[in-house]
PDB file of N, CA and C in Angstrom:
ATOM      1  N   MET T  25      19.717   2.328 -41.469  1.00 56.00           N
ATOM      2  CA  MET T  25      19.999   2.219 -40.047  1.00 56.00           C
ATOM      3  C   MET T  25      19.041   3.135 -39.277  1.00 56.00           C
ATOM      4  N   ALA T  26      18.458   2.615 -38.211  1.00 67.00           N
ATOM      5  CA  ALA T  26      17.525   3.392 -37.396  1.00 67.00           C
ATOM      6  C   ALA T  26      18.278   4.462 -36.616  1.00 67.00           C
ATOM      7  N   SER T  27      17.611   5.571 -36.410  1.00 77.00           N
ATOM      8  CA  SER T  27      18.247   6.637 -35.638  1.00 77.00           C
ATOM      9  C   SER T  27      18.267   6.251 -34.159  1.00 77.00           C
ATOM     10  N   PRO T  28      19.264   6.723 -33.405  1.00 89.00           N
ATOM     11  CA  PRO T  28      19.365   6.369 -31.991  1.00 89.00           C
ATOM     12  C   PRO T  28      18.200   6.956 -31.198  1.00 89.00           C
ATOM     13  N   LEU T  29      17.838   6.267 -30.135  1.00 95.00           N
ATOM     14  CA  LEU T  29      16.780   6.711 -29.239  1.00 95.00           C
ATOM     15  C   LEU T  29      17.347   7.796 -28.326  1.00 95.00           C
ATOM     16  N   LYS T  30      16.684   8.931 -28.289  1.00 97.00           N
ATOM     17  CA  LYS T  30      17.130  10.031 -27.434  1.00 97.00           C
ATOM     18  C   LYS T  30      16.297   9.990 -26.152  1.00 97.00           C
ATOM     19  N   VAL T  31      16.967   9.681 -25.026  1.00 97.00           N
ATOM     20  CA  VAL T  31      16.312   9.487 -23.740  1.00 97.00           C
ATOM     21  C   VAL T  31      16.625  10.662 -22.823  1.00 97.00           C
ATOM     22  N   GLY T  32      15.581  11.246 -22.244  1.00 98.00           N
ATOM     23  CA  GLY T  32      15.745  12.293 -21.242  1.00 98.00           C
ATOM     24  C   GLY T  32      15.570  11.687 -19.858  1.00 98.00           C
ATOM     25  N   VAL T  33      16.442  12.034 -18.931  1.00 98.00           N
ATOM     26  CA  VAL T  33      16.396  11.489 -17.579  1.00 98.00           C
ATOM     27  C   VAL T  33      16.213  12.631 -16.593  1.00 98.00           C
ATOM     28  N   ILE T  34      15.275  12.425 -15.662  1.00 98.00           N
ATOM     29  CA  ILE T  34      15.013  13.428 -14.634  1.00 98.00           C
ATOM     30  C   ILE T  34      14.598  12.707 -13.358  1.00 98.00           C
ATOM     31  N   SER T  35      14.817  13.345 -12.226  1.00 98.00           N
ATOM     32  CA  SER T  35      14.346  12.798 -10.949  1.00 98.00           C
ATOM     33  C   SER T  35      14.243  13.927  -9.936  1.00 98.00           C
ATOM     34  N   ASP T  36      13.677  13.599  -8.798  1.00 98.00           N
ATOM     35  CA  ASP T  36      13.615  14.522  -7.662  1.00 98.00           C
ATOM     36  C   ASP T  36      13.009  15.872  -8.032  1.00 98.00           C
ATOM     37  N   THR T  37      11.930  15.843  -8.781  1.00 98.00           N
ATOM     38  CA  THR T  37      11.256  17.094  -9.131  1.00 98.00           C
ATOM     39  C   THR T  37      10.454  17.634  -7.951  1.00 98.00           C
ATOM     40  N   HIS T  38      10.053  16.774  -7.033  1.00 98.00           N
ATOM     41  CA  HIS T  38       9.351  17.187  -5.817  1.00 98.00           C
ATOM     42  C   HIS T  38       8.195  18.146  -6.111  1.00 98.00           C
ATOM     43  N   GLY T  39       7.439  17.856  -7.171  1.00 97.00           N
ATOM     44  CA  GLY T  39       6.248  18.638  -7.498  1.00 97.00           C
ATOM     45  C   GLY T  39       6.501  19.871  -8.335  1.00 97.00           C
ATOM     46  N   LEU T  40       7.721  20.088  -8.780  1.00 97.00           N
ATOM     47  CA  LEU T  40       8.060  21.297  -9.526  1.00 97.00           C
ATOM     48  C   LEU T  40       8.793  20.934 -10.817  1.00 97.00           C
ATOM     49  N   VAL T  41       8.274  21.436 -11.932  1.00 96.00           N
ATOM     50  CA  VAL T  41       8.962  21.242 -13.206  1.00 96.00           C
ATOM     51  C   VAL T  41       9.477  22.603 -13.652  1.00 96.00           C
ATOM     52  N   ARG T  42      10.760  22.778 -13.586  1.00 96.00           N
ATOM     53  CA  ARG T  42      11.375  24.054 -13.958  1.00 96.00           C
ATOM     54  C   ARG T  42      11.432  24.208 -15.471  1.00 96.00           C
ATOM     55  N   GLU T  43      11.349  25.439 -15.920  1.00 97.00           N
ATOM     56  CA  GLU T  43      11.409  25.732 -17.346  1.00 97.00           C
ATOM     57  C   GLU T  43      12.717  25.231 -17.951  1.00 97.00           C
ATOM     58  N   GLU T  44      13.801  25.302 -17.193  1.00 97.00           N
ATOM     59  CA  GLU T  44      15.096  24.808 -17.681  1.00 97.00           C
ATOM     60  C   GLU T  44      15.044  23.302 -17.960  1.00 97.00           C
ATOM     61  N   ALA T  45      14.324  22.585 -17.118  1.00 97.00           N
ATOM     62  CA  ALA T  45      14.182  21.140 -17.330  1.00 97.00           C
ATOM     63  C   ALA T  45      13.375  20.872 -18.591  1.00 97.00           C
ATOM     64  N   LEU T  46      12.293  21.616 -18.776  1.00 97.00           N
ATOM     65  CA  LEU T  46      11.476  21.445 -19.986  1.00 97.00           C
ATOM     66  C   LEU T  46      12.283  21.766 -21.236  1.00 97.00           C
ATOM     67  N   ASP T  47      13.056  22.837 -21.184  1.00 97.00           N
ATOM     68  CA  ASP T  47      13.892  23.207 -22.330  1.00 97.00           C
ATOM     69  C   ASP T  47      14.881  22.095 -22.664  1.00 97.00           C
ATOM     70  N   THR T  48      15.478  21.497 -21.639  1.00 97.00           N
ATOM     71  CA  THR T  48      16.460  20.442 -21.845  1.00 97.00           C
ATOM     72  C   THR T  48      15.819  19.174 -22.407  1.00 97.00           C
ATOM     73  N   LEU T  49      14.593  18.875 -21.978  1.00 98.00           N
ATOM     74  CA  LEU T  49      13.928  17.637 -22.387  1.00 98.00           C
ATOM     75  C   LEU T  49      13.201  17.743 -23.728  1.00 98.00           C
ATOM     76  N   ARG T  50      13.038  18.945 -24.234  1.00 98.00           N
ATOM     77  CA  ARG T  50      12.366  19.097 -25.540  1.00 98.00           C
ATOM     78  C   ARG T  50      13.142  18.353 -26.619  1.00 98.00           C
ATOM     79  N   GLY T  51      12.418  17.553 -27.405  1.00 97.00           N
ATOM     80  CA  GLY T  51      13.047  16.845 -28.505  1.00 97.00           C
ATOM     81  C   GLY T  51      13.487  15.426 -28.188  1.00 97.00           C
ATOM     82  N   VAL T  52      13.335  14.983 -26.927  1.00 98.00           N
ATOM     83  CA  VAL T  52      13.693  13.602 -26.621  1.00 98.00           C
ATOM     84  C   VAL T  52      12.576  12.670 -27.083  1.00 98.00           C
ATOM     85  N   ASP T  53      12.915  11.401 -27.257  1.00 97.00           N
ATOM     86  CA  ASP T  53      11.939  10.404 -27.681  1.00 97.00           C
ATOM     87  C   ASP T  53      11.151   9.833 -26.513  1.00 97.00           C
ATOM     88  N   VAL T  54      11.782   9.771 -25.352  1.00 98.00           N
ATOM     89  CA  VAL T  54      11.159   9.228 -24.145  1.00 98.00           C
ATOM     90  C   VAL T  54      11.800   9.898 -22.935  1.00 98.00           C
ATOM     91  N   ILE T  55      11.010  10.068 -21.873  1.00 98.00           N
ATOM     92  CA  ILE T  55      11.511  10.639 -20.620  1.00 98.00           C
ATOM     93  C   ILE T  55      11.400   9.573 -19.540  1.00 98.00           C
ATOM     94  N   VAL T  56      12.485   9.343 -18.806  1.00 98.00           N
ATOM     95  CA  VAL T  56      12.423   8.474 -17.638  1.00 98.00           C
ATOM     96  C   VAL T  56      12.556   9.347 -16.391  1.00 98.00           C
ATOM     97  N   HIS T  57      11.631   9.139 -15.460  1.00 98.00           N
ATOM     98  CA  HIS T  57      11.641   9.892 -14.205  1.00 98.00           C
ATOM     99  C   HIS T  57      11.979   8.895 -13.101  1.00 98.00           C
ATOM    100  N   ALA T  58      13.102   9.124 -12.433  1.00 98.00           N
ATOM    101  CA  ALA T  58      13.623   8.175 -11.452  1.00 98.00           C
ATOM    102  C   ALA T  58      13.154   8.462 -10.027  1.00 98.00           C
ATOM    103  N   GLY T  59      11.926   8.896  -9.871  1.00 98.00           N
ATOM    104  CA  GLY T  59      11.315   8.986  -8.551  1.00 98.00           C
ATOM    105  C   GLY T  59      11.398  10.336  -7.866  1.00 98.00           C
ATOM    106  N   ASP T  60      10.659  10.412  -6.748  1.00 98.00           N
ATOM    107  CA  ASP T  60      10.404  11.669  -6.040  1.00 98.00           C
ATOM    108  C   ASP T  60       9.762  12.664  -7.001  1.00 98.00           C
ATOM    109  N   VAL T  61       8.693  12.192  -7.624  1.00 98.00           N
ATOM    110  CA  VAL T  61       7.936  12.995  -8.587  1.00 98.00           C
ATOM    111  C   VAL T  61       7.281  14.169  -7.872  1.00 98.00           C
ATOM    112  N   GLY T  62       6.548  13.885  -6.799  1.00 97.00           N
ATOM    113  CA  GLY T  62       5.956  14.945  -6.002  1.00 97.00           C
ATOM    114  C   GLY T  62       4.554  15.366  -6.397  1.00 97.00           C
ATOM    115  N   GLY T  63       4.037  14.868  -7.488  1.00 97.00           N
ATOM    116  CA  GLY T  63       2.671  15.189  -7.905  1.00 97.00           C
ATOM    117  C   GLY T  63       2.406  14.657  -9.295  1.00 97.00           C
ATOM    118  N   SER T  64       1.184  14.181  -9.510  1.00 97.00           N
ATOM    119  CA  SER T  64       0.847  13.614 -10.815  1.00 97.00           C
ATOM    120  C   SER T  64       0.917  14.659 -11.920  1.00 97.00           C
ATOM    121  N   HIS T  65       0.742  15.931 -11.562  1.00 97.00           N
ATOM    122  CA  HIS T  65       0.825  16.997 -12.568  1.00 97.00           C
ATOM    123  C   HIS T  65       2.209  17.065 -13.222  1.00 97.00           C
ATOM    124  N   VAL T  66       3.242  16.619 -12.502  1.00 98.00           N
ATOM    125  CA  VAL T  66       4.594  16.603 -13.059  1.00 98.00           C
ATOM    126  C   VAL T  66       4.650  15.637 -14.238  1.00 98.00           C
ATOM    127  N   LEU T  67       4.106  14.442 -14.046  1.00 98.00           N
ATOM    128  CA  LEU T  67       4.118  13.449 -15.123  1.00 98.00           C
ATOM    129  C   LEU T  67       3.266  13.905 -16.301  1.00 98.00           C
ATOM    130  N   GLN T  68       2.163  14.580 -16.022  1.00 98.00           N
ATOM    131  CA  GLN T  68       1.308  15.106 -17.091  1.00 98.00           C
ATOM    132  C   GLN T  68       2.051  16.170 -17.890  1.00 98.00           C
ATOM    133  N   GLU T  69       2.723  17.057 -17.199  1.00 98.00           N
ATOM    134  CA  GLU T  69       3.456  18.129 -17.877  1.00 98.00           C
ATOM    135  C   GLU T  69       4.604  17.571 -18.722  1.00 98.00           C
ATOM    136  N   LEU T  70       5.342  16.635 -18.157  1.00 98.00           N
ATOM    137  CA  LEU T  70       6.428  16.016 -18.915  1.00 98.00           C
ATOM    138  C   LEU T  70       5.872  15.222 -20.095  1.00 98.00           C
ATOM    139  N   GLY T  71       4.711  14.605 -19.900  1.00 98.00           N
ATOM    140  CA  GLY T  71       4.079  13.816 -20.942  1.00 98.00           C
ATOM    141  C   GLY T  71       3.653  14.618 -22.157  1.00 98.00           C
ATOM    142  N   GLU T  72       3.592  15.928 -22.024  1.00 98.00           N
ATOM    143  CA  GLU T  72       3.300  16.780 -23.173  1.00 98.00           C
ATOM    144  C   GLU T  72       4.504  16.858 -24.114  1.00 98.00           C
ATOM    145  N   LEU T  73       5.688  16.526 -23.596  1.00 98.00           N
ATOM    146  CA  LEU T  73       6.912  16.548 -24.404  1.00 98.00           C
ATOM    147  C   LEU T  73       7.204  15.210 -25.061  1.00 98.00           C
ATOM    148  N   ALA T  74       6.995  14.119 -24.315  1.00 98.00           N
ATOM    149  CA  ALA T  74       7.333  12.774 -24.789  1.00 98.00           C
ATOM    150  C   ALA T  74       6.685  11.768 -23.845  1.00 98.00           C
ATOM    151  N   PRO T  75       6.588  10.503 -24.267  1.00 98.00           N
ATOM    152  CA  PRO T  75       6.101   9.476 -23.337  1.00 98.00           C
ATOM    153  C   PRO T  75       6.997   9.430 -22.096  1.00 98.00           C
ATOM    154  N   VAL T  76       6.371   9.203 -20.929  1.00 98.00           N
ATOM    155  CA  VAL T  76       7.098   9.195 -19.659  1.00 98.00           C
ATOM    156  C   VAL T  76       7.017   7.812 -19.027  1.00 98.00           C
ATOM    157  N   ILE T  77       8.158   7.325 -18.575  1.00 98.00           N
ATOM    158  CA  ILE T  77       8.250   6.099 -17.806  1.00 98.00           C
ATOM    159  C   ILE T  77       8.775   6.516 -16.436  1.00 98.00           C
ATOM    160  N   ALA T  78       8.032   6.178 -15.380  1.00 98.00           N
ATOM    161  CA  ALA T  78       8.412   6.665 -14.054  1.00 98.00           C
ATOM    162  C   ALA T  78       8.356   5.557 -13.017  1.00 98.00           C
ATOM    163  N   VAL T  79       9.122   5.764 -11.957  1.00 98.00           N
ATOM    164  CA  VAL T  79       9.052   4.929 -10.771  1.00 98.00           C
ATOM    165  C   VAL T  79       8.768   5.812  -9.566  1.00 98.00           C
ATOM    166  N   ARG T  80       8.322   5.169  -8.503  1.00 98.00           N
ATOM    167  CA  ARG T  80       7.976   5.862  -7.265  1.00 98.00           C
ATOM    168  C   ARG T  80       9.233   6.090  -6.434  1.00 98.00           C
ATOM    169  N   GLY T  81       9.329   7.268  -5.828  1.00 98.00           N
ATOM    170  CA  GLY T  81      10.412   7.570  -4.905  1.00 98.00           C
ATOM    171  C   GLY T  81       9.915   7.590  -3.482  1.00 98.00           C
ATOM    172  N   ASN T  82      10.780   7.850  -2.536  1.00 97.00           N
ATOM    173  CA  ASN T  82      10.407   7.806  -1.125  1.00 97.00           C
ATOM    174  C   ASN T  82       9.462   8.928  -0.693  1.00 97.00           C
ATOM    175  N   VAL T  83       9.332   9.999  -1.460  1.00 96.00           N
ATOM    176  CA  VAL T  83       8.365  11.049  -1.107  1.00 96.00           C
ATOM    177  C   VAL T  83       7.038  10.875  -1.836  1.00 96.00           C
ATOM    178  N   ASP T  84       6.951   9.902  -2.717  1.00 97.00           N
ATOM    179  CA  ASP T  84       5.732   9.682  -3.492  1.00 97.00           C
ATOM    180  C   ASP T  84       4.786   8.768  -2.719  1.00 97.00           C
ATOM    181  N   LEU T  85       4.083   9.360  -1.752  1.00 95.00           N
ATOM    182  CA  LEU T  85       3.244   8.605  -0.827  1.00 95.00           C
ATOM    183  C   LEU T  85       1.748   8.784  -1.082  1.00 95.00           C
ATOM    184  N   GLU T  86       1.382   9.704  -1.938  1.00 95.00           N
ATOM    185  CA  GLU T  86      -0.028   9.980  -2.213  1.00 95.00           C
ATOM    186  C   GLU T  86      -0.658   8.814  -2.974  1.00 95.00           C
ATOM    187  N   PRO T  87      -1.984   8.695  -2.927  1.00 95.00           N
ATOM    188  CA  PRO T  87      -2.657   7.582  -3.625  1.00 95.00           C
ATOM    189  C   PRO T  87      -2.317   7.472  -5.110  1.00 95.00           C
ATOM    190  N   TRP T  88      -2.153   8.587  -5.829  1.00 95.00           N
ATOM    191  CA  TRP T  88      -1.850   8.516  -7.263  1.00 95.00           C
ATOM    192  C   TRP T  88      -0.523   7.788  -7.510  1.00 95.00           C
ATOM    193  N   ALA T  89       0.410   7.910  -6.555  1.00 97.00           N
ATOM    194  CA  ALA T  89       1.755   7.357  -6.741  1.00 97.00           C
ATOM    195  C   ALA T  89       1.794   5.847  -6.544  1.00 97.00           C
ATOM    196  N   ARG T  90       0.769   5.284  -5.927  1.00 94.00           N
ATOM    197  CA  ARG T  90       0.763   3.832  -5.703  1.00 94.00           C
ATOM    198  C   ARG T  90       0.740   3.062  -7.010  1.00 94.00           C
ATOM    199  N   ALA T  91       0.299   3.709  -8.080  1.00 94.00           N
ATOM    200  CA  ALA T  91       0.283   3.059  -9.387  1.00 94.00           C
ATOM    201  C   ALA T  91       1.690   2.953  -9.981  1.00 94.00           C
ATOM    202  N   LEU T  92       2.631   3.730  -9.456  1.00 98.00           N
ATOM    203  CA  LEU T  92       4.012   3.687  -9.962  1.00 98.00           C
ATOM    204  C   LEU T  92       4.774   2.557  -9.282  1.00 98.00           C
ATOM    205  N   PRO T  93       5.490   1.758 -10.056  1.00 98.00           N
ATOM    206  CA  PRO T  93       6.289   0.700  -9.429  1.00 98.00           C
ATOM    207  C   PRO T  93       7.511   1.292  -8.730  1.00 98.00           C
ATOM    208  N   GLU T  94       8.092   0.522  -7.823  1.00 97.00           N
ATOM    209  CA  GLU T  94       9.316   0.954  -7.146  1.00 97.00           C
ATOM    210  C   GLU T  94      10.527   0.837  -8.060  1.00 97.00           C
ATOM    211  N   ARG T  95      10.475  -0.101  -8.998  1.00 97.00           N
ATOM    212  CA  ARG T  95      11.568  -0.287  -9.958  1.00 97.00           C
ATOM    213  C   ARG T  95      11.007  -0.845 -11.243  1.00 97.00           C
ATOM    214  N   ARG T  96      11.723  -0.583 -12.329  1.00 98.00           N
ATOM    215  CA  ARG T  96      11.321  -1.079 -13.643  1.00 98.00           C
ATOM    216  C   ARG T  96      12.550  -1.490 -14.426  1.00 98.00           C
ATOM    217  N   ARG T  97      12.439  -2.610 -15.099  1.00 98.00           N
ATOM    218  CA  ARG T  97      13.471  -3.038 -16.047  1.00 98.00           C
ATOM    219  C   ARG T  97      12.997  -2.611 -17.431  1.00 98.00           C
ATOM    220  N   LEU T  98      13.868  -1.912 -18.152  1.00 97.00           N
ATOM    221  CA  LEU T  98      13.513  -1.348 -19.448  1.00 97.00           C
ATOM    222  C   LEU T  98      14.516  -1.782 -20.501  1.00 97.00           C
ATOM    223  N   ASP T  99      14.066  -1.726 -21.730  1.00 95.00           N
ATOM    224  CA  ASP T  99      14.950  -1.855 -22.879  1.00 95.00           C
ATOM    225  C   ASP T  99      14.784  -0.554 -23.646  1.00 95.00           C
ATOM    226  N   LEU T 100      15.786   0.279 -23.612  1.00 95.00           N
ATOM    227  CA  LEU T 100      15.718   1.580 -24.278  1.00 95.00           C
ATOM    228  C   LEU T 100      16.673   1.576 -25.466  1.00 95.00           C
ATOM    229  N   GLY T 101      16.117   1.365 -26.628  1.00 91.00           N
ATOM    230  CA  GLY T 101      16.933   1.345 -27.833  1.00 91.00           C
ATOM    231  C   GLY T 101      17.966   0.240 -27.838  1.00 91.00           C
ATOM    232  N   GLY T 102      17.642  -0.890 -27.211  1.00 91.00           N
ATOM    233  CA  GLY T 102      18.570  -2.013 -27.159  1.00 91.00           C
ATOM    234  C   GLY T 102      19.457  -2.028 -25.935  1.00 91.00           C
ATOM    235  N   ALA T 103      19.381  -0.996 -25.105  1.00 93.00           N
ATOM    236  CA  ALA T 103      20.199  -0.943 -23.878  1.00 93.00           C
ATOM    237  C   ALA T 103      19.341  -1.330 -22.685  1.00 93.00           C
ATOM    238  N   PRO T 104      19.766  -2.339 -21.911  1.00 96.00           N
ATOM    239  CA  PRO T 104      19.012  -2.701 -20.716  1.00 96.00           C
ATOM    240  C   PRO T 104      19.205  -1.640 -19.635  1.00 96.00           C
ATOM    241  N   VAL T 105      18.105  -1.266 -18.988  1.00 96.00           N
ATOM    242  CA  VAL T 105      18.139  -0.221 -17.955  1.00 96.00           C
ATOM    243  C   VAL T 105      17.321  -0.692 -16.763  1.00 96.00           C
ATOM    244  N   LEU T 106      17.840  -0.480 -15.574  1.00 98.00           N
ATOM    245  CA  LEU T 106      17.076  -0.672 -14.349  1.00 98.00           C
ATOM    246  C   LEU T 106      16.797   0.711 -13.796  1.00 98.00           C
ATOM    247  N   LEU T 107      15.527   1.054 -13.711  1.00 98.00           N
ATOM    248  CA  LEU T 107      15.113   2.376 -13.244  1.00 98.00           C
ATOM    249  C   LEU T 107      14.583   2.244 -11.818  1.00 98.00           C
ATOM    250  N   LEU T 108      15.211   2.938 -10.872  1.00 97.00           N
ATOM    251  CA  LEU T 108      14.754   2.947  -9.495  1.00 97.00           C
ATOM    252  C   LEU T 108      15.245   4.206  -8.801  1.00 97.00           C
ATOM    253  N   HIS T 109      14.579   4.530  -7.709  1.00 97.00           N
ATOM    254  CA  HIS T 109      14.978   5.673  -6.895  1.00 97.00           C
ATOM    255  C   HIS T 109      15.672   5.091  -5.671  1.00 97.00           C
ATOM    256  N   ASP T 110      16.979   5.322  -5.548  1.00 90.00           N
ATOM    257  CA  ASP T 110      17.727   4.708  -4.443  1.00 90.00           C
ATOM    258  C   ASP T 110      18.687   5.725  -3.869  1.00 90.00           C
TER     259      ASP T 110
END
């Protein structure tokens, strides 16, 4: 039997990744960021821990954020997920 997928969820970082958040997300298989990232450096920093799947939030207006979709449909370990910032 395959081991369960360990998913870390974060949002509203607004350009800041706190050490407590990094400590909590260490060891997850994938990180989903539900918007209001605040800077591409946030996704890079989180990406050092695990692959990151992100959507754009209402404060993500910079050119780098245009590459992020507003919503994403995911299959995470067999569970359907709709990821959006609302």
